[in-house]
Amino acid sequence: MRVIDLTQTITEKMPVYPGTEGPKLQPVSTCEKDGFRETLLTMYSHTGTHMDAPAHIFAGRPTLDAMDAGCFVGKGLVIDCREFGEGQEIPLDKIRATGTLAEEADFLLFLTGWSRWWGSEAYFGTYPVLSREACQFLIATGKKGVGLDVIGLDPIADTELTRHHQVLAHDMVIVENMTNLEEAYDVSRGGLFTLAVLPMKYENADGAPVRAVAMMEE
């Protein structure tokens, strides 16, 4: 089985959403001094490759810790959207072009190629986003979630978080800041594979870092 890591590494110098603080990784014990190594992690719940819960937007809706673990594993499909440029919308037709695969998948992952800007100011630019019609397809077909290799489902200028409201109202999850989607696309030959996006489990989780992996037979 081939396992492809779709997760950005958490570092103190990593990009974070504008207005939030970066993570801190503070060594508190060392092998030399204490006989073991331990690190104090301080970070926001939406750091790095992370998952948004319905409770991220809607009070009283499910938090990640309250959701069944099966909500985070299923059939994934990467849709190659690298032809769309800055600020362009990814239309519903791009999803429909995959035929029945998009219908069968539990998670749709949108490859824009934007992860190449990770660590630079360009990452916070006008990245491609899903159209409202494409988001409606996710809802209509009962997807468990959607994943992207950009910092958010909405344009960074959309402070109303329009698409977040649209999608999270239906209790699916959003995975942002993914990476290596091009490898998953190439290895799977544009087909379905097993996806696991497992969030850190803490109480009342409005969001959490995930370790996202694609698993496929070679």
PDB file of C-alpha atoms in Angstrom:
ATOM      1  CA  MET A   1       0.000   0.000   0.000  1.00  0.00           C
ATOM      2  CA  ARG A   2       1.201   3.498  -0.851  1.00  0.00           C
ATOM      3  CA  VAL A   3       0.617   6.143   1.834  1.00  0.00           C
ATOM      4  CA  ILE A   4       0.978   9.806   0.861  1.00  0.00           C
ATOM      5  CA  ASP A   5       1.208  12.480   3.537  1.00  0.00           C
ATOM      6  CA  LEU A   6      -1.013  15.457   2.726  1.00  0.00           C
ATOM      7  CA  THR A   7      -0.031  17.404   5.855  1.00  0.00           C
ATOM      8  CA  GLN A   8       2.060  20.541   6.317  1.00  0.00           C
ATOM      9  CA  THR A   9       4.599  20.325   9.153  1.00  0.00           C
ATOM     10  CA  ILE A  10       3.900  22.583  12.132  1.00  0.00           C
ATOM     11  CA  THR A  11       6.831  24.931  12.782  1.00  0.00           C
ATOM     12  CA  GLU A  12       7.234  28.247  14.543  1.00  0.00           C
ATOM     13  CA  LYS A  13       7.822  29.998  11.200  1.00  0.00           C
ATOM     14  CA  MET A  14       4.884  28.495   9.331  1.00  0.00           C
ATOM     15  CA  PRO A  15       2.132  30.625   7.713  1.00  0.00           C
ATOM     16  CA  VAL A  16      -0.932  31.267   9.869  1.00  0.00           C
ATOM     17  CA  TYR A  17      -4.203  32.996   9.107  1.00  0.00           C
ATOM     18  CA  PRO A  18      -3.754  36.780   9.256  1.00  0.00           C
ATOM     19  CA  GLY A  19      -4.474  38.110  12.729  1.00  0.00           C
ATOM     20  CA  THR A  20      -3.588  34.934  14.614  1.00  0.00           C
ATOM     21  CA  GLU A  21      -0.364  34.069  16.394  1.00  0.00           C
ATOM     22  CA  GLY A  22       2.022  31.459  15.110  1.00  0.00           C
ATOM     23  CA  PRO A  23       2.613  28.254  17.048  1.00  0.00           C
ATOM     24  CA  LYS A  24       5.254  27.964  19.749  1.00  0.00           C
ATOM     25  CA  LEU A  25       7.213  24.748  20.247  1.00  0.00           C
ATOM     26  CA  GLN A  26       9.014  25.152  23.560  1.00  0.00           C
ATOM     27  CA  PRO A  27      11.394  22.417  24.765  1.00  0.00           C
ATOM     28  CA  VAL A  28      10.709  21.803  28.454  1.00  0.00           C
ATOM     29  CA  SER A  29      12.718  18.626  28.998  1.00  0.00           C
ATOM     30  CA  THR A  30      15.783  17.229  27.271  1.00  0.00           C
ATOM     31  CA  CYS A  31      17.395  13.824  27.130  1.00  0.00           C
ATOM     32  CA  GLU A  32      20.671  15.295  28.401  1.00  0.00           C
ATOM     33  CA  LYS A  33      19.158  17.045  31.422  1.00  0.00           C
ATOM     34  CA  ASP A  34      16.056  15.025  32.266  1.00  0.00           C
ATOM     35  CA  GLY A  35      16.539  11.654  30.615  1.00  0.00           C
ATOM     36  CA  PHE A  36      13.615  12.262  28.260  1.00  0.00           C
ATOM     37  CA  ARG A  37      12.462  14.868  25.768  1.00  0.00           C
ATOM     38  CA  GLU A  38       9.176  16.807  25.957  1.00  0.00           C
ATOM     39  CA  THR A  39       7.832  19.899  24.174  1.00  0.00           C
ATOM     40  CA  LEU A  40       5.174  22.408  25.193  1.00  0.00           C
ATOM     41  CA  LEU A  41       2.959  23.157  22.178  1.00  0.00           C
ATOM     42  CA  THR A  42       1.028  26.443  22.064  1.00  0.00           C
ATOM     43  CA  MET A  43      -1.100  27.085  18.994  1.00  0.00           C
ATOM     44  CA  TYR A  44      -4.512  28.055  17.712  1.00  0.00           C
ATOM     45  CA  SER A  45      -6.981  25.292  16.890  1.00  0.00           C
ATOM     46  CA  HIS A  46      -6.883  26.211  13.180  1.00  0.00           C
ATOM     47  CA  THR A  47      -3.121  25.908  12.711  1.00  0.00           C
ATOM     48  CA  GLY A  48      -1.460  24.263   9.728  1.00  0.00           C
ATOM     49  CA  THR A  49      -3.297  21.500   7.905  1.00  0.00           C
ATOM     50  CA  HIS A  50      -6.458  21.589   9.980  1.00  0.00           C
ATOM     51  CA  MET A  51     -10.138  20.769  10.047  1.00  0.00           C
ATOM     52  CA  ASP A  52     -13.059  23.147  10.606  1.00  0.00           C
ATOM     53  CA  ALA A  53     -15.965  21.728  12.576  1.00  0.00           C
ATOM     54  CA  PRO A  54     -19.579  22.861  12.084  1.00  0.00           C
ATOM     55  CA  ALA A  55     -19.156  24.482  15.522  1.00  0.00           C
ATOM     56  CA  HIS A  56     -16.489  26.755  14.018  1.00  0.00           C
ATOM     57  CA  ILE A  57     -19.319  28.871  12.595  1.00  0.00           C
ATOM     58  CA  PHE A  58     -22.534  27.718  14.266  1.00  0.00           C
ATOM     59  CA  ALA A  59     -23.070  27.679  18.033  1.00  0.00           C
ATOM     60  CA  GLY A  60     -24.609  24.421  19.176  1.00  0.00           C
ATOM     61  CA  ARG A  61     -23.552  22.436  16.102  1.00  0.00           C
ATOM     62  CA  PRO A  62     -21.209  19.427  16.306  1.00  0.00           C
ATOM     63  CA  THR A  63     -17.671  19.812  17.597  1.00  0.00           C
ATOM     64  CA  LEU A  64     -14.986  17.472  16.270  1.00  0.00           C
ATOM     65  CA  ASP A  65     -14.695  15.507  19.513  1.00  0.00           C
ATOM     66  CA  ALA A  66     -18.448  14.798  19.398  1.00  0.00           C
ATOM     67  CA  MET A  67     -18.359  13.474  15.840  1.00  0.00           C
ATOM     68  CA  ASP A  68     -17.943   9.772  15.086  1.00  0.00           C
ATOM     69  CA  ALA A  69     -14.449   8.844  13.915  1.00  0.00           C
ATOM     70  CA  GLY A  70     -16.003   7.480  10.736  1.00  0.00           C
ATOM     71  CA  CYS A  71     -16.722  11.056   9.688  1.00  0.00           C
ATOM     72  CA  PHE A  72     -12.994  11.519   9.082  1.00  0.00           C
ATOM     73  CA  VAL A  73     -12.276   8.479   6.885  1.00  0.00           C
ATOM     74  CA  GLY A  74     -13.669   7.603   3.471  1.00  0.00           C
ATOM     75  CA  LYS A  75     -13.198   7.604  -0.277  1.00  0.00           C
ATOM     76  CA  GLY A  76     -11.233  10.604  -1.498  1.00  0.00           C
ATOM     77  CA  LEU A  77     -10.955  12.116  -4.955  1.00  0.00           C
ATOM     78  CA  VAL A  78      -8.476  14.799  -6.034  1.00  0.00           C
ATOM     79  CA  ILE A  79      -9.806  17.140  -8.729  1.00  0.00           C
ATOM     80  CA  ASP A  80      -7.062  18.874 -10.711  1.00  0.00           C
ATOM     81  CA  CYS A  81      -7.886  22.599 -10.830  1.00  0.00           C
ATOM     82  CA  ARG A  82      -4.427  23.939 -11.612  1.00  0.00           C
ATOM     83  CA  GLU A  83      -5.670  25.732 -14.727  1.00  0.00           C
ATOM     84  CA  PHE A  84      -7.533  28.245 -12.578  1.00  0.00           C
ATOM     85  CA  GLY A  85      -5.586  31.378 -11.722  1.00  0.00           C
ATOM     86  CA  GLU A  86      -5.633  34.033  -9.036  1.00  0.00           C
ATOM     87  CA  GLY A  87      -9.100  34.862  -7.808  1.00  0.00           C
ATOM     88  CA  GLN A  88     -10.872  32.600 -10.281  1.00  0.00           C
ATOM     89  CA  GLU A  89     -13.793  30.428  -9.253  1.00  0.00           C
ATOM     90  CA  ILE A  90     -13.719  26.672  -9.759  1.00  0.00           C
ATOM     91  CA  PRO A  91     -17.038  25.902 -11.473  1.00  0.00           C
ATOM     92  CA  LEU A  92     -19.412  23.008 -10.949  1.00  0.00           C
ATOM     93  CA  ASP A  93     -18.553  21.784 -14.456  1.00  0.00           C
ATOM     94  CA  LYS A  94     -15.045  20.936 -13.239  1.00  0.00           C
ATOM     95  CA  ILE A  95     -16.531  18.529 -10.717  1.00  0.00           C
ATOM     96  CA  ARG A  96     -19.015  17.069 -13.190  1.00  0.00           C
ATOM     97  CA  ALA A  97     -16.173  16.366 -15.623  1.00  0.00           C
ATOM     98  CA  THR A  98     -15.036  13.526 -13.322  1.00  0.00           C
ATOM     99  CA  GLY A  99     -18.218  11.618 -14.147  1.00  0.00           C
ATOM    100  CA  THR A 100     -19.537   9.326 -11.439  1.00  0.00           C
ATOM    101  CA  LEU A 101     -16.325   9.545  -9.367  1.00  0.00           C
ATOM    102  CA  ALA A 102     -17.351  12.819  -7.733  1.00  0.00           C
ATOM    103  CA  GLU A 103     -20.701  11.277  -6.838  1.00  0.00           C
ATOM    104  CA  GLU A 104     -19.058   8.225  -5.265  1.00  0.00           C
ATOM    105  CA  ALA A 105     -16.410  10.065  -3.232  1.00  0.00           C
ATOM    106  CA  ASP A 106     -16.896  10.954   0.444  1.00  0.00           C
ATOM    107  CA  PHE A 107     -14.339  13.753   0.238  1.00  0.00           C
ATOM    108  CA  LEU A 108     -13.489  16.011  -2.690  1.00  0.00           C
ATOM    109  CA  LEU A 109      -9.986  17.504  -2.590  1.00  0.00           C
ATOM    110  CA  PHE A 110      -9.244  20.438  -4.882  1.00  0.00           C
ATOM    111  CA  LEU A 111      -5.709  20.658  -6.266  1.00  0.00           C
ATOM    112  CA  THR A 112      -4.961  24.284  -7.169  1.00  0.00           C
ATOM    113  CA  GLY A 113      -1.175  24.057  -6.862  1.00  0.00           C
ATOM    114  CA  TRP A 114      -1.278  26.942  -4.380  1.00  0.00           C
ATOM    115  CA  SER A 115       0.720  24.997  -1.776  1.00  0.00           C
ATOM    116  CA  ARG A 116       3.822  25.911  -3.793  1.00  0.00           C
ATOM    117  CA  TRP A 117       3.542  29.352  -2.180  1.00  0.00           C
ATOM    118  CA  TRP A 118       3.557  27.937   1.365  1.00  0.00           C
ATOM    119  CA  GLY A 119       5.898  30.021   3.510  1.00  0.00           C
ATOM    120  CA  SER A 120       5.678  33.144   1.318  1.00  0.00           C
ATOM    121  CA  GLU A 121       3.457  36.228   1.284  1.00  0.00           C
ATOM    122  CA  ALA A 122       1.942  35.003  -1.984  1.00  0.00           C
ATOM    123  CA  TYR A 123       0.170  32.238  -0.048  1.00  0.00           C
ATOM    124  CA  PHE A 124      -2.196  34.866   1.384  1.00  0.00           C
ATOM    125  CA  GLY A 125      -3.075  36.233  -2.057  1.00  0.00           C
ATOM    126  CA  THR A 126      -6.166  35.840  -4.222  1.00  0.00           C
ATOM    127  CA  TYR A 127      -6.106  32.065  -4.564  1.00  0.00           C
ATOM    128  CA  PRO A 128      -8.696  30.128  -6.612  1.00  0.00           C
ATOM    129  CA  VAL A 129     -11.900  29.300  -4.717  1.00  0.00           C
ATOM    130  CA  LEU A 130     -14.894  27.036  -5.212  1.00  0.00           C
ATOM    131  CA  SER A 131     -17.974  28.574  -6.754  1.00  0.00           C
ATOM    132  CA  ARG A 132     -21.146  28.632  -4.700  1.00  0.00           C
ATOM    133  CA  GLU A 133     -22.607  26.085  -7.141  1.00  0.00           C
ATOM    134  CA  ALA A 134     -19.670  23.744  -6.528  1.00  0.00           C
ATOM    135  CA  CYS A 135     -20.230  24.059  -2.778  1.00  0.00           C
ATOM    136  CA  GLN A 136     -23.895  23.221  -3.315  1.00  0.00           C
ATOM    137  CA  PHE A 137     -22.840  20.015  -5.087  1.00  0.00           C
ATOM    138  CA  LEU A 138     -20.983  18.958  -1.926  1.00  0.00           C
ATOM    139  CA  ILE A 139     -24.180  19.443   0.043  1.00  0.00           C
ATOM    140  CA  ALA A 140     -26.493  17.807  -2.476  1.00  0.00           C
ATOM    141  CA  THR A 141     -24.337  14.665  -2.673  1.00  0.00           C
ATOM    142  CA  GLY A 142     -23.903  14.301   1.098  1.00  0.00           C
ATOM    143  CA  LYS A 143     -20.145  14.638   1.257  1.00  0.00           C
ATOM    144  CA  LYS A 144     -18.345  14.084   4.547  1.00  0.00           C
ATOM    145  CA  GLY A 145     -16.004  16.933   3.735  1.00  0.00           C
ATOM    146  CA  VAL A 146     -13.983  19.044   1.351  1.00  0.00           C
ATOM    147  CA  GLY A 147     -10.214  19.623   1.269  1.00  0.00           C
ATOM    148  CA  LEU A 148      -8.082  22.357  -0.274  1.00  0.00           C
ATOM    149  CA  ASP A 149      -4.411  23.292  -0.679  1.00  0.00           C
ATOM    150  CA  VAL A 150      -5.147  26.950   0.142  1.00  0.00           C
ATOM    151  CA  ILE A 151      -5.629  28.790   3.436  1.00  0.00           C
ATOM    152  CA  GLY A 152      -9.422  28.852   3.324  1.00  0.00           C
ATOM    153  CA  LEU A 153     -12.611  27.802   1.587  1.00  0.00           C
ATOM    154  CA  ASP A 154     -13.551  31.477   1.169  1.00  0.00           C
ATOM    155  CA  PRO A 155     -11.513  34.221  -0.475  1.00  0.00           C
ATOM    156  CA  ILE A 156      -9.301  35.815   2.140  1.00  0.00           C
ATOM    157  CA  ALA A 157     -11.144  39.107   1.596  1.00  0.00           C
ATOM    158  CA  ASP A 158     -14.536  37.549   2.433  1.00  0.00           C
ATOM    159  CA  THR A 159     -14.871  38.372   6.117  1.00  0.00           C
ATOM    160  CA  GLU A 160     -18.454  37.027   6.049  1.00  0.00           C
ATOM    161  CA  LEU A 161     -17.104  33.506   5.395  1.00  0.00           C
ATOM    162  CA  THR A 162     -19.933  32.890   2.943  1.00  0.00           C
ATOM    163  CA  ARG A 163     -18.879  29.437   1.778  1.00  0.00           C
ATOM    164  CA  HIS A 164     -18.058  28.312   5.324  1.00  0.00           C
ATOM    165  CA  HIS A 165     -21.632  29.125   6.316  1.00  0.00           C
ATOM    166  CA  GLN A 166     -22.987  27.339   3.255  1.00  0.00           C
ATOM    167  CA  VAL A 167     -21.059  24.097   3.812  1.00  0.00           C
ATOM    168  CA  LEU A 168     -20.814  23.846   7.600  1.00  0.00           C
ATOM    169  CA  ALA A 169     -24.558  24.348   7.969  1.00  0.00           C
ATOM    170  CA  HIS A 170     -24.833  20.767   6.668  1.00  0.00           C
ATOM    171  CA  ASP A 171     -22.445  19.275   9.239  1.00  0.00           C
ATOM    172  CA  MET A 172     -19.628  18.366   6.884  1.00  0.00           C
ATOM    173  CA  VAL A 173     -16.015  19.295   7.617  1.00  0.00           C
ATOM    174  CA  ILE A 174     -13.487  21.493   5.815  1.00  0.00           C
ATOM    175  CA  VAL A 175      -9.780  20.628   5.622  1.00  0.00           C
ATOM    176  CA  GLU A 176      -7.519  23.554   4.730  1.00  0.00           C
ATOM    177  CA  ASN A 177      -3.786  24.003   4.037  1.00  0.00           C
ATOM    178  CA  MET A 178      -3.320  20.550   2.531  1.00  0.00           C
ATOM    179  CA  THR A 179      -0.211  19.668   0.530  1.00  0.00           C
ATOM    180  CA  ASN A 180       1.045  16.956  -1.861  1.00  0.00           C
ATOM    181  CA  LEU A 181      -2.336  16.740  -3.582  1.00  0.00           C
ATOM    182  CA  GLU A 182      -0.537  16.558  -6.918  1.00  0.00           C
ATOM    183  CA  GLU A 183       1.210  13.359  -5.793  1.00  0.00           C
ATOM    184  CA  ALA A 184      -2.073  11.844  -4.646  1.00  0.00           C
ATOM    185  CA  TYR A 185      -3.610  12.778  -8.000  1.00  0.00           C
ATOM    186  CA  ASP A 186      -0.756  11.264  -9.993  1.00  0.00           C
ATOM    187  CA  VAL A 187      -0.479   8.037  -8.004  1.00  0.00           C
ATOM    188  CA  SER A 188      -4.242   7.452  -7.933  1.00  0.00           C
ATOM    189  CA  ARG A 189      -4.427   8.273 -11.667  1.00  0.00           C
ATOM    190  CA  GLY A 190      -7.252  10.652 -10.890  1.00  0.00           C
ATOM    191  CA  GLY A 191      -9.299   7.894  -9.246  1.00  0.00           C
ATOM    192  CA  LEU A 192     -10.663   7.121  -5.812  1.00  0.00           C
ATOM    193  CA  PHE A 193      -8.493   6.224  -2.823  1.00  0.00           C
ATOM    194  CA  THR A 194      -8.853   5.881   0.932  1.00  0.00           C
ATOM    195  CA  LEU A 195      -8.491   9.193   2.764  1.00  0.00           C
ATOM    196  CA  ALA A 196      -7.973   9.648   6.498  1.00  0.00           C
ATOM    197  CA  VAL A 197      -8.084  13.150   7.981  1.00  0.00           C
ATOM    198  CA  LEU A 198      -7.915  12.560  11.726  1.00  0.00           C
ATOM    199  CA  PRO A 199      -8.205  15.656  13.932  1.00  0.00           C
ATOM    200  CA  MET A 200      -6.653  16.084  17.346  1.00  0.00           C
ATOM    201  CA  LYS A 201      -9.361  15.150  19.852  1.00  0.00           C
ATOM    202  CA  TYR A 202      -9.838  17.767  22.530  1.00  0.00           C
ATOM    203  CA  GLU A 203     -12.934  18.961  24.371  1.00  0.00           C
ATOM    204  CA  ASN A 204     -15.347  21.221  22.464  1.00  0.00           C
ATOM    205  CA  ALA A 205     -13.136  21.272  19.368  1.00  0.00           C
ATOM    206  CA  ASP A 206     -14.195  24.001  16.912  1.00  0.00           C
ATOM    207  CA  GLY A 207     -11.271  22.931  14.746  1.00  0.00           C
ATOM    208  CA  ALA A 208      -8.041  21.014  15.072  1.00  0.00           C
ATOM    209  CA  PRO A 209      -4.791  20.179  13.298  1.00  0.00           C
ATOM    210  CA  VAL A 210      -5.063  16.922  11.361  1.00  0.00           C
ATOM    211  CA  ARG A 211      -2.685  14.305  10.005  1.00  0.00           C
ATOM    212  CA  ALA A 212      -4.118  13.807   6.536  1.00  0.00           C
ATOM    213  CA  VAL A 213      -3.025  10.796   4.465  1.00  0.00           C
ATOM    214  CA  ALA A 214      -4.056   9.227   1.184  1.00  0.00           C
ATOM    215  CA  MET A 215      -3.833   5.433   1.019  1.00  0.00           C
ATOM    216  CA  MET A 216      -3.930   3.494  -2.228  1.00  0.00           C
ATOM    217  CA  GLU A 217      -2.922   0.124  -3.600  1.00  0.00           C
ATOM    218  CA  GLU A 218       0.185   0.190  -5.799  1.00  0.00           C
TER     219      GLU A 218
END
